[in-house]
Amino acid sequence: MSHIRFSALQAIENRIDLLPDDFSEAESASIASYFGQNVFNDDAMRRFLPENAYLSVKAAIQSGQKLSREVADVVAAGMKEWAQSKGCTHFAHWFQPLTGKTAEKHDSFFTMTHDGRVIEEFTGAALVQQEPDGSSFPSGGMRSTFEARGYTVWDPSSPAFIMDVGGGKTLCIPTIFVTYDGLAQDYKLPLLRSQAFLDKAAVPVCQLFNPQITKVTGTLGWEQEYFVLDEALFNARPDLVMTGRTLLGRPATKHQQLEDHYFGSIPERVYHFMRDLETECHRLGIPVRTRHNEVAPGQYEVAPVFEEINVAVDHNQLLMDVMERVARRHKLRVLLHEKPFAGINGSGKHNNWSLSTNTGVNLLSPGDSPSRNLRFLTFFVNTIMAVYRYADMLRASIAHAGNDHRLGANEAPPAIISVFIGEAMTRLLNRIADGKKTDDAAVKRALDLISKLPNLELDNTDRNRTSPFAFTGNKFEIRAVGSSQNCAAPMTVMNTMVGLQLLDFKRDVDRLMGKGIEKDEAILMTLKKYIRKMKPILFEGNNYSEEWKQEAARRGLSNHANTPEALAVLATPEAEEFYTRSGVLSKKELDAVLNVQLHAYCTKLDIEAKTLTEMVQTLVVPAVVRYQTELAQNLAILKQAGLEESAELQRETLKQIAQHLGAIREGLQALQAAQAKAHAAEDLLTEARLYCEEVKAHMERIRHAADELEGIVDDQYWPLVKYRELLFTR
Ligand code: ADP
Ligand code: MG
C-alpha cells in the first residue's frame, strides 16, 4: 500500500543532495555591500531624482504633505529609471488589506500610444493612485456592492522596493488602501493616523523638558517566531495545507520536555534557508540581525534592528512574504500559524515598542541627568497608565482565531493584560506613591532614586517571561501578539492609547501649574496620582498560575479568553470614544473592523471544521476500518482453530476501536449540527460565539477520538504524517 505519508518520508530521504554547496555571493560579500540594493532609499533617490524633487519627497515624508502633480511625475520618472536599471518590467501598488496578508496588483511599464507605438511609461498619476478591484478584499460592509471601488494611495514615508518573484522583477510601491470616500480599509492608514496623533500629543509633553523636541516617533523591533518543515510533509497533511495548523495528531512520545532545541545547533538545511532568507531581506533593506532556535522542535526566530513603526511594519509584512518564497526554494515550508502543533509551544511575535525624538533620544531610556530622568519617568508612568485604562483595546487588537490557541489556553502569555516592570522600578514607583509630599525636595529625591537605578537593560536578564507586557530596560515588550499577525494592529493601539493618556497628562499638569505650582512638582504630583491609580495593572508574579486569574478578577482586570469576547469590546461606547477622540478610526471604520474580524474568525473556524470532517471521513475512518477488518478476520480464524482464548488482545482492541469510532460518529453529527446553528445565527457576534463555544468543542472531541485511534491502528495503515515525523524528520 502506498500512502502519501510514506512517499513524503521517502522524498525527504532523497533530499540529501539538495543542500546548496555554493553560497558564494552572500558568503564573499559583506552585508553592507548589498544591503538595501533593492530599495529606492535615500541614496537611490539622490542619484535618480533632480535636487528639487528629492527635497520635495523628503519634505513630504517629514510633514505628510502632498506632492504636486508635477513633482509626482518627476519622482515617478526617476523611480522608473532606477527600477529599470535593476531589470524591473512591472510595477505594483503594494498594500495591507484587512486579510492580514499583503496584496499587490501588477502593471507593466509597457504601454501603447494612441497611434500604436510601444512605449514604457510610469506617470506621477500611476505612482500616486491606483484602483485595484476593491471587491476582492474585506471591507466590513463599508462598500456597497454598487460602489465596490477601492483605491490605493502612495505612502512616501515607506520606501519603494523591488520584489524578485519567479525570475521577474517588480517595483513595489507601499500604499494605503481606502474606499471611494477615503475610509480606511487596511492596516496602514489607521497606523499612520495613530502615529500623527501620538506625535501631536507627545511633543507638548516633551517640551516640558526640552523645547527643542519637535517630533516624536514610535519605534518597533519585532521578533518573529515560526516553524519550518519539509515541503513533502507539509503537502501530505491536508490540515496544514488548508488551515496552517494540524487539526489531528497524537503527541509524539518526545516533544519539548527535554528542552534540547532552544539555542541548540540549527539543522543544516534550515541554516541554509536562513542564510538565503537573510540575504534576501538585506537586499530589501530589512535589517534582520538575530536568528536562533526556539523552544519547540522545528521552531525558530528571526529579529531585526528596530525601526520607525511604519517601516518596521512594512518590513515584517514583507519578511513573512519573502520567508514563504525562500522556503519553497529549499523545499521547505514555513508555518506562521500561532499554534501549528498541539501540545508544544506556539509562535508569537514580540513587539518591542518605544518612543524616539527628533533629538535622537529614546524616551523610555533612563539616564544620568535629573531632567532626563523626570522625562523618562513621565513616559514610563504614562505608558503603564495607558495600558491600565485601555487594556481591552490592546487585547482586541491581537484577537484572532490562531491566537486563541495561545492566549488563555495554558500557554504564554495569558489573556489577562498586566504589566511587568521588574524589581528596581517597582521599588521606585512604590517610594514615589508612598511619599507624603511632592515638594521640591521630593522631586529631588525621586530623581536621585532614578539616577541610582542599576543598569536596567543589563539587569533585566532574569525578567519575567510569563508577562504579556514587560518593561525591558529601555522599551516595552508586547508579547501577546500572534506570529501570523500584522503588527500594525497592536501598534496602532499602543500609539493611540499612549497619545490619549499624554493629552490627559498635559491637561492635569497644566491645571496644577495654573494654580501656581512649580513645573517639576506638578509633574511629580500628577505621576504620583497615576501610580496610585494604576497599581492593579502591575504584576510581577507567575502569569500562568490559577491564583493570578483569581487575583486579577479581584483587581477588576479583564480576562477575555477568546476572540469573540475580546472583539465584543469594540462595540462598546468606550471603544468608540477611544477611536473617535483620537481620530484614528471613525465609527463607521470601527464597525467595519469589528465585522471583518468577526467574519474572518467564523470563516476560519468553518474551514477548520470542514477540513477536519473530510480528513476524518476520508483518511482516518478508512484506515481504522481496514485494520478493524484485519483484526476481525484474525479473530475468526483463531476461533475456527479453537484458539479463541489466545485472542484477548485482539478482542480488546476491537472493542476500543468500536468505542472511538462511535465517538467519532457522534462527534461528526454534533459538529455538523453546530455548524448549521452557527450559520443560522442572527448576527456575526452570536455566530462567532457559537463557533467558539460549540463548533470548537466538538472538533476537540473528534480529534481526541482520532488521536486515540492513531495510537492503536497498525502504523502501516496510518495515512497521516505523524507528529514525530513532522517534528523530528530533517
Ligand atoms: P529578547 O529575545 O530577549 O526579547 P532580542 O534582542 O531578541 O531580545 O530583541 C530585542 C528587540 O528589541 C530587537 O528586535 C530590538 O530591535 C528591539 N529594540 C531594542 N531597542 C528598541 C527600541 N528603542 N524601540 C523598539 N525596539 C527596540
Ligand atoms: Mg523578546
Short mmCIF file of C-alpha atoms in Angstrom, two decimals, residues 309-708:
data_model
loop_
_atom_site.label_atom_id
_atom_site.label_comp_id
_atom_site.label_asym_id
_atom_site.label_seq_id
_atom_site.Cartn_x
_atom_site.Cartn_y
_atom_site.Cartn_z
CA ILE A 309 6.99 51.71 13.33
CA ASN A 310 5.63 52.35 9.85
CA VAL A 311 8.73 50.97 8.17
CA ALA A 312 9.10 48.15 10.71
CA VAL A 313 5.52 47.04 9.98
CA ASP A 314 6.15 47.01 6.24
CA HIS A 315 9.34 45.08 6.79
CA ASN A 316 7.62 42.46 8.89
CA GLN A 317 4.86 42.02 6.30
CA LEU A 318 7.48 41.78 3.61
CA LEU A 319 9.52 39.31 5.65
CA MET A 320 6.56 36.96 6.08
CA ASP A 321 6.06 37.02 2.34
CA VAL A 322 9.74 36.55 1.48
CA MET A 323 10.05 33.73 4.04
CA GLU A 324 7.44 31.66 2.30
CA ARG A 325 9.04 32.16 -1.08
CA VAL A 326 12.59 31.46 0.05
CA ALA A 327 11.44 28.36 1.95
CA ARG A 328 9.97 26.93 -1.24
CA ARG A 329 13.32 27.30 -2.97
CA HIS A 330 14.71 25.00 -0.28
CA LYS A 331 11.80 22.57 -0.50
CA LEU A 332 10.77 23.69 2.96
CA ARG A 333 7.62 25.32 4.27
CA VAL A 334 7.33 27.99 6.89
CA LEU A 335 4.44 27.83 9.33
CA LEU A 336 3.44 31.24 10.64
CA HIS A 337 0.33 29.98 12.42
CA GLU A 338 0.20 30.66 16.17
CA LYS A 339 -0.28 27.00 17.02
CA PRO A 340 0.63 24.54 14.30
CA PHE A 341 1.00 21.61 16.72
CA ALA A 342 -0.99 20.76 19.81
CA GLY A 343 0.95 20.09 22.98
CA ILE A 344 4.07 22.05 22.11
CA ASN A 345 4.77 25.78 22.17
CA GLY A 346 3.07 28.03 19.70
CA SER A 347 4.56 31.03 17.92
CA GLY A 348 4.27 34.66 18.83
CA LYS A 349 5.69 37.92 17.62
CA HIS A 350 7.01 40.08 20.42
CA ASN A 351 6.59 43.75 19.60
CA ASN A 352 9.25 45.90 21.27
CA TRP A 353 7.85 49.41 21.39
CA SER A 354 9.38 52.69 22.37
CA LEU A 355 9.33 56.40 21.52
CA SER A 356 12.12 58.38 19.96
CA THR A 357 12.56 62.10 19.32
CA ASN A 358 13.98 64.27 16.57
CA THR A 359 16.84 64.99 19.02
CA GLY A 360 17.74 61.30 18.95
CA VAL A 361 16.54 60.41 22.42
CA ASN A 362 14.77 57.21 23.45
CA LEU A 363 12.06 58.49 25.80
CA LEU A 364 11.88 55.19 27.67
CA SER A 365 15.55 55.10 28.49
CA PRO A 366 16.58 56.37 31.93
CA GLY A 367 19.79 58.35 32.03
CA ASP A 368 22.12 60.15 34.33
CA SER A 369 20.85 63.73 34.18
CA PRO A 370 18.00 64.76 36.51
CA SER A 371 15.86 66.40 33.79
CA ARG A 372 16.19 63.37 31.58
CA ASN A 373 15.07 61.16 34.42
CA LEU A 374 11.90 63.07 35.11
CA ARG A 375 11.13 62.84 31.41
CA PHE A 376 11.80 59.11 31.45
CA LEU A 377 9.56 58.70 34.47
CA THR A 378 6.83 60.69 32.74
CA PHE A 379 6.76 58.48 29.67
CA PHE A 380 7.22 55.31 31.66
CA VAL A 381 4.31 56.01 34.00
CA ASN A 382 2.04 57.33 31.28
CA THR A 383 2.59 54.23 29.14
CA ILE A 384 1.60 51.98 32.03
CA MET A 385 -1.34 54.19 32.87
CA ALA A 386 -2.43 53.92 29.23
CA VAL A 387 -2.30 50.12 29.42
CA TYR A 388 -4.27 50.25 32.65
CA ARG A 389 -7.01 52.34 31.07
CA TYR A 390 -7.10 50.73 27.64
CA ALA A 391 -6.03 47.10 28.13
CA ASP A 392 -9.23 45.97 26.44
CA MET A 393 -8.34 47.82 23.25
CA LEU A 394 -4.93 46.18 23.19
CA ARG A 395 -6.46 42.75 23.82
CA ALA A 396 -8.94 43.27 20.97
CA SER A 397 -6.15 44.21 18.56
CA ILE A 398 -4.47 40.82 18.97
CA ALA A 399 -7.64 38.72 18.96
CA HIS A 400 -7.96 36.23 16.14
CA ALA A 401 -8.62 32.52 15.72
CA GLY A 402 -4.97 31.45 15.70
CA ASN A 403 -4.02 33.45 18.77
CA ASP A 404 -6.83 31.83 20.79
CA HIS A 405 -4.67 28.72 20.97
CA ARG A 406 -2.05 30.72 22.88
CA LEU A 407 -3.76 33.45 24.89
CA GLY A 408 -5.78 31.96 27.67
CA ALA A 409 -5.04 28.42 26.59
CA ASN A 410 -2.39 27.31 29.07
CA GLU A 411 0.30 28.96 27.11
CA ALA A 412 2.41 32.10 27.06
CA PRO A 413 1.13 34.67 27.63
CA PRO A 414 -2.30 34.68 29.29
CA ALA A 415 -5.30 36.62 28.03
CA ILE A 416 -5.19 38.90 31.07
CA ILE A 417 -3.19 42.01 30.22
CA SER A 418 -0.85 43.10 33.01
CA VAL A 419 2.47 44.93 33.10
CA PHE A 420 5.80 43.66 34.43
CA ILE A 421 8.38 46.31 35.32
CA GLY A 422 10.96 44.47 37.40
CA GLU A 423 12.06 44.83 40.96
CA ALA A 424 14.01 48.08 40.75
CA MET A 425 11.24 50.03 39.03
CA THR A 426 8.61 48.55 41.33
CA ARG A 427 10.55 49.76 44.35
CA LEU A 428 10.93 53.19 42.80
CA LEU A 429 7.25 53.57 41.99
CA ASN A 430 6.30 52.43 45.48
CA ARG A 431 8.59 55.04 47.02
CA ILE A 432 7.00 57.76 44.94
CA ALA A 433 3.48 56.59 45.62
CA ASP A 434 4.11 56.34 49.36
CA GLY A 435 5.85 59.71 49.59
CA LYS A 436 3.89 62.16 51.72
CA LYS A 437 4.91 65.31 49.90
CA THR A 438 5.53 66.27 46.31
CA ASP A 439 7.54 69.40 47.03
CA ASP A 440 10.87 70.33 45.61
CA ALA A 441 12.73 68.03 47.95
CA ALA A 442 10.51 65.13 46.96
CA VAL A 443 11.25 65.75 43.29
CA LYS A 444 14.96 65.72 44.05
CA ARG A 445 14.61 62.51 45.99
CA ALA A 446 12.71 60.82 43.15
CA LEU A 447 15.27 61.88 40.57
CA ASP A 448 18.05 60.78 42.81
CA LEU A 449 16.44 57.38 43.07
CA ILE A 450 16.23 57.01 39.31
CA SER A 451 19.83 58.00 38.76
CA LYS A 452 20.84 55.34 41.26
CA LEU A 453 18.94 52.64 39.41
CA PRO A 454 21.12 49.76 38.34
CA ASN A 455 21.58 49.48 34.61
CA LEU A 456 18.09 48.27 33.84
CA GLU A 457 18.90 46.84 30.45
CA LEU A 458 21.61 44.60 31.83
CA ASP A 459 19.73 43.97 35.00
CA ASN A 460 16.73 42.61 33.18
CA THR A 461 18.23 39.31 32.18
CA ASP A 462 16.10 37.24 34.51
CA ARG A 463 12.99 39.13 33.56
CA ASN A 464 9.60 37.58 33.87
CA ARG A 465 8.93 35.61 30.69
CA THR A 466 5.31 34.95 31.58
CA SER A 467 4.19 38.57 31.35
CA PRO A 468 2.23 39.76 28.30
CA PHE A 469 3.62 43.28 28.62
CA ALA A 470 7.08 43.82 30.05
CA PHE A 471 9.43 46.73 30.56
CA THR A 472 12.82 45.55 29.35
CA GLY A 473 15.17 48.34 30.33
CA ASN A 474 14.55 50.89 27.60
CA LYS A 475 11.37 49.76 25.84
CA PHE A 476 8.18 47.84 26.46
CA GLU A 477 7.80 44.38 25.01
CA ILE A 478 4.29 43.37 23.96
CA ARG A 479 4.41 39.61 23.96
CA ALA A 480 0.84 38.63 23.22
CA VAL A 481 0.95 39.46 19.50
CA GLY A 482 0.37 36.44 17.26
CA SER A 483 3.06 35.19 14.90
CA SER A 484 0.92 35.47 11.76
CA GLN A 485 -0.46 38.87 12.60
CA ASN A 486 0.13 42.28 11.07
CA CYS A 487 1.95 44.26 13.81
CA ALA A 488 0.12 47.38 12.67
CA ALA A 489 -2.97 46.44 14.69
CA PRO A 490 -1.37 46.37 18.17
CA MET A 491 0.99 49.21 17.25
CA THR A 492 -1.95 51.40 16.27
CA VAL A 493 -3.47 50.77 19.68
CA MET A 494 -0.19 51.43 21.51
CA ASN A 495 0.23 54.79 19.78
CA THR A 496 -3.38 55.74 20.30
CA MET A 497 -3.64 54.83 23.94
CA VAL A 498 -0.38 56.49 24.89
CA GLY A 499 -1.38 59.56 22.86
CA LEU A 500 -4.72 59.81 24.67
CA GLN A 501 -3.03 59.35 28.02
CA LEU A 502 -0.44 62.04 27.27
CA LEU A 503 -3.17 64.52 26.35
CA ASP A 504 -4.75 63.94 29.76
CA PHE A 505 -1.40 64.15 31.49
CA LYS A 506 -0.61 67.50 29.90
CA ARG A 507 -4.03 68.79 30.90
CA ASP A 508 -3.52 67.65 34.51
CA VAL A 509 -0.07 69.22 34.73
CA ASP A 510 -1.26 72.46 33.15
CA ARG A 511 -4.09 72.66 35.65
CA LEU A 512 -1.68 72.39 38.57
CA MET A 513 0.73 74.86 37.04
CA GLY A 514 -2.21 77.21 36.55
CA LYS A 515 -2.58 77.16 40.31
CA GLY A 516 0.96 78.39 40.66
CA ILE A 517 2.63 75.04 41.36
CA GLU A 518 6.19 74.63 40.05
CA LYS A 519 6.54 72.54 36.88
CA ASP A 520 8.58 69.65 38.28
CA GLU A 521 6.35 69.45 41.32
CA ALA A 522 3.24 69.50 39.19
CA ILE A 523 4.65 66.67 37.09
CA LEU A 524 5.58 64.58 40.11
CA MET A 525 2.20 65.20 41.74
CA THR A 526 0.43 64.04 38.62
CA LEU A 527 2.62 60.99 38.20
CA LYS A 528 2.11 60.07 41.84
CA LYS A 529 -1.64 60.20 41.36
CA TYR A 530 -1.35 57.88 38.34
CA ILE A 531 0.97 55.46 40.08
CA ARG A 532 -1.53 55.02 42.89
CA LYS A 533 -4.34 54.54 40.40
CA MET A 534 -2.67 52.13 38.01
CA LYS A 535 -1.41 49.70 40.66
CA PRO A 536 -3.83 46.90 39.69
CA ILE A 537 -2.23 46.50 36.26
CA LEU A 538 1.24 45.88 37.71
CA PHE A 539 2.04 42.21 38.27
CA GLU A 540 5.39 40.60 38.84
CA GLY A 541 4.34 37.02 39.61
CA ASN A 542 3.64 33.94 37.53
CA ASN A 543 1.09 34.85 34.88
CA TYR A 544 0.16 31.22 34.19
CA SER A 545 -0.97 30.42 37.68
CA GLU A 546 -4.56 29.80 38.65
CA GLU A 547 -4.13 32.21 41.59
CA TRP A 548 -3.34 35.04 39.19
CA LYS A 549 -6.66 34.52 37.42
CA GLN A 550 -8.47 34.92 40.71
CA GLU A 551 -6.28 37.78 41.84
CA ALA A 552 -6.75 39.60 38.52
CA ALA A 553 -10.51 39.23 38.84
CA ARG A 554 -10.34 40.72 42.34
CA ARG A 555 -8.34 43.62 40.90
CA GLY A 556 -11.01 44.16 38.28
CA LEU A 557 -8.81 43.33 35.28
CA SER A 558 -10.45 41.90 32.17
CA ASN A 559 -9.89 38.33 31.13
CA HIS A 560 -11.21 37.91 27.60
CA ALA A 561 -10.23 34.32 26.99
CA ASN A 562 -11.32 34.08 23.37
CA THR A 563 -11.66 36.11 20.19
CA PRO A 564 -15.43 36.77 20.23
CA GLU A 565 -15.26 38.12 23.81
CA ALA A 566 -12.15 40.18 23.09
CA LEU A 567 -13.69 41.64 19.93
CA ALA A 568 -17.08 42.32 21.53
CA VAL A 569 -15.40 45.21 23.33
CA LEU A 570 -15.12 47.05 20.01
CA ALA A 571 -18.88 47.52 20.00
CA THR A 572 -18.87 49.46 23.30
CA PRO A 573 -19.09 53.23 23.75
CA GLU A 574 -15.58 53.11 25.30
CA ALA A 575 -14.15 51.79 22.06
CA GLU A 576 -15.96 54.41 20.05
CA GLU A 577 -14.64 57.13 22.34
CA PHE A 578 -11.11 55.68 22.13
CA TYR A 579 -11.02 55.69 18.35
CA THR A 580 -13.02 58.79 17.54
CA ARG A 581 -11.46 61.06 20.17
CA SER A 582 -8.05 60.23 18.72
CA GLY A 583 -9.35 60.35 15.16
CA VAL A 584 -7.68 57.03 14.42
CA LEU A 585 -10.92 55.38 13.27
CA SER A 586 -14.33 56.82 12.59
CA LYS A 587 -17.34 54.99 13.99
CA LYS A 588 -18.02 53.58 10.56
CA GLU A 589 -14.46 52.33 10.21
CA LEU A 590 -14.50 50.83 13.68
CA ASP A 591 -17.71 48.93 12.92
CA ALA A 592 -16.10 47.69 9.74
CA VAL A 593 -13.02 46.43 11.59
CA LEU A 594 -15.23 44.55 14.03
CA ASN A 595 -17.23 43.00 11.21
CA VAL A 596 -14.17 41.99 9.25
CA GLN A 597 -12.53 40.40 12.28
CA LEU A 598 -15.64 38.51 13.35
CA HIS A 599 -16.24 37.34 9.83
CA ALA A 600 -12.63 36.18 9.49
CA TYR A 601 -12.96 34.28 12.75
CA CYS A 602 -16.13 32.46 11.68
CA THR A 603 -14.73 31.67 8.26
CA LYS A 604 -11.51 30.25 9.68
CA LEU A 605 -13.37 28.00 12.09
CA ASP A 606 -15.74 26.89 9.39
CA ILE A 607 -12.83 25.92 7.14
CA GLU A 608 -11.22 24.05 10.03
CA ALA A 609 -14.43 22.17 10.79
CA LYS A 610 -14.90 21.18 7.16
CA THR A 611 -11.27 20.13 6.78
CA LEU A 612 -11.42 18.06 9.93
CA THR A 613 -14.62 16.35 8.82
CA GLU A 614 -13.15 15.47 5.47
CA MET A 615 -9.89 14.19 6.93
CA VAL A 616 -11.63 12.03 9.46
CA GLN A 617 -14.06 10.59 6.95
CA THR A 618 -11.72 10.04 4.03
CA LEU A 619 -8.44 9.27 5.78
CA VAL A 620 -8.86 8.24 9.39
CA VAL A 621 -12.01 6.12 9.26
CA PRO A 622 -10.97 4.09 6.17
CA ALA A 623 -7.62 3.27 7.77
CA VAL A 624 -9.26 2.25 11.01
CA VAL A 625 -11.82 0.09 9.22
CA ARG A 626 -9.07 -1.65 7.29
CA TYR A 627 -7.27 -2.53 10.47
CA GLN A 628 -10.52 -3.48 12.16
CA THR A 629 -11.30 -5.89 9.34
CA GLU A 630 -7.90 -7.48 9.66
CA LEU A 631 -8.36 -7.95 13.37
CA ALA A 632 -11.84 -9.37 12.90
CA GLN A 633 -10.59 -11.82 10.29
CA ASN A 634 -7.81 -12.86 12.59
CA LEU A 635 -10.29 -13.40 15.36
CA ALA A 636 -12.49 -15.55 13.11
CA ILE A 637 -9.54 -17.69 12.09
CA LEU A 638 -8.47 -18.21 15.67
CA LYS A 639 -11.99 -19.11 16.61
CA GLN A 640 -12.15 -21.71 13.88
CA ALA A 641 -8.91 -23.18 15.13
CA GLY A 642 -10.35 -23.29 18.63
CA LEU A 643 -7.83 -20.76 19.91
CA GLU A 644 -10.31 -18.13 20.95
CA GLU A 645 -8.80 -17.65 24.42
CA SER A 646 -5.49 -16.56 22.96
CA ALA A 647 -7.17 -13.65 21.15
CA GLU A 648 -7.82 -11.45 24.16
CA LEU A 649 -5.75 -8.50 22.91
CA GLN A 650 -7.42 -8.53 19.52
CA ARG A 651 -10.86 -8.59 21.11
CA GLU A 652 -9.93 -5.78 23.46
CA THR A 653 -8.53 -3.69 20.61
CA LEU A 654 -11.65 -4.25 18.53
CA LYS A 655 -13.72 -3.03 21.43
CA GLN A 656 -11.65 0.12 21.76
CA ILE A 657 -11.86 0.75 18.04
CA ALA A 658 -15.62 0.43 18.14
CA GLN A 659 -15.77 2.83 21.04
CA HIS A 660 -13.67 5.52 19.36
CA LEU A 661 -15.44 5.10 16.04
CA GLY A 662 -18.70 5.60 17.90
CA ALA A 663 -17.35 8.79 19.44
CA ILE A 664 -16.28 9.99 16.01
CA ARG A 665 -19.68 9.27 14.53
CA GLU A 666 -21.44 11.19 17.29
CA GLY A 667 -18.90 13.95 17.13
CA LEU A 668 -19.29 14.45 13.40
CA GLN A 669 -23.05 14.62 13.70
CA ALA A 670 -22.87 17.12 16.53
CA LEU A 671 -20.27 19.15 14.65
CA GLN A 672 -22.47 19.39 11.61
CA ALA A 673 -25.43 20.48 13.70
CA ALA A 674 -23.31 23.09 15.47
CA GLN A 675 -22.06 24.48 12.17
CA ALA A 676 -25.61 24.73 10.88
CA LYS A 677 -26.67 26.50 14.06
CA ALA A 678 -23.80 28.97 13.76
CA HIS A 679 -24.63 29.66 10.10
CA ALA A 680 -28.19 30.44 11.07
CA ALA A 681 -27.19 32.93 13.78
CA GLU A 682 -28.76 36.36 13.55
CA ASP A 683 -25.64 38.42 13.86
CA LEU A 684 -21.91 37.94 13.48
CA LEU A 685 -21.07 38.13 17.17
CA THR A 686 -23.57 35.40 18.03
CA GLU A 687 -22.22 33.33 15.16
CA ALA A 688 -18.65 33.78 16.37
CA ARG A 689 -19.64 32.78 19.89
CA LEU A 690 -21.32 29.62 18.58
CA TYR A 691 -18.21 28.69 16.65
CA CYS A 692 -16.12 29.33 19.73
CA GLU A 693 -18.26 27.51 22.25
CA GLU A 694 -19.83 24.69 20.24
CA VAL A 695 -18.05 24.05 16.95
CA LYS A 696 -14.62 24.13 18.57
CA ALA A 697 -15.68 21.85 21.40
CA HIS A 698 -16.96 19.17 19.00
CA MET A 699 -13.80 19.43 16.93
CA GLU A 700 -11.78 18.77 20.06
CA ARG A 701 -13.84 15.69 20.89
CA ILE A 702 -13.44 14.28 17.40
CA ARG A 703 -9.75 14.95 17.50
CA HIS A 704 -9.39 13.18 20.78
CA ALA A 705 -11.02 10.02 19.44
CA ALA A 706 -8.99 10.10 16.22
CA ASP A 707 -5.75 10.63 18.14
CA GLU A 708 -6.58 7.64 20.34
#
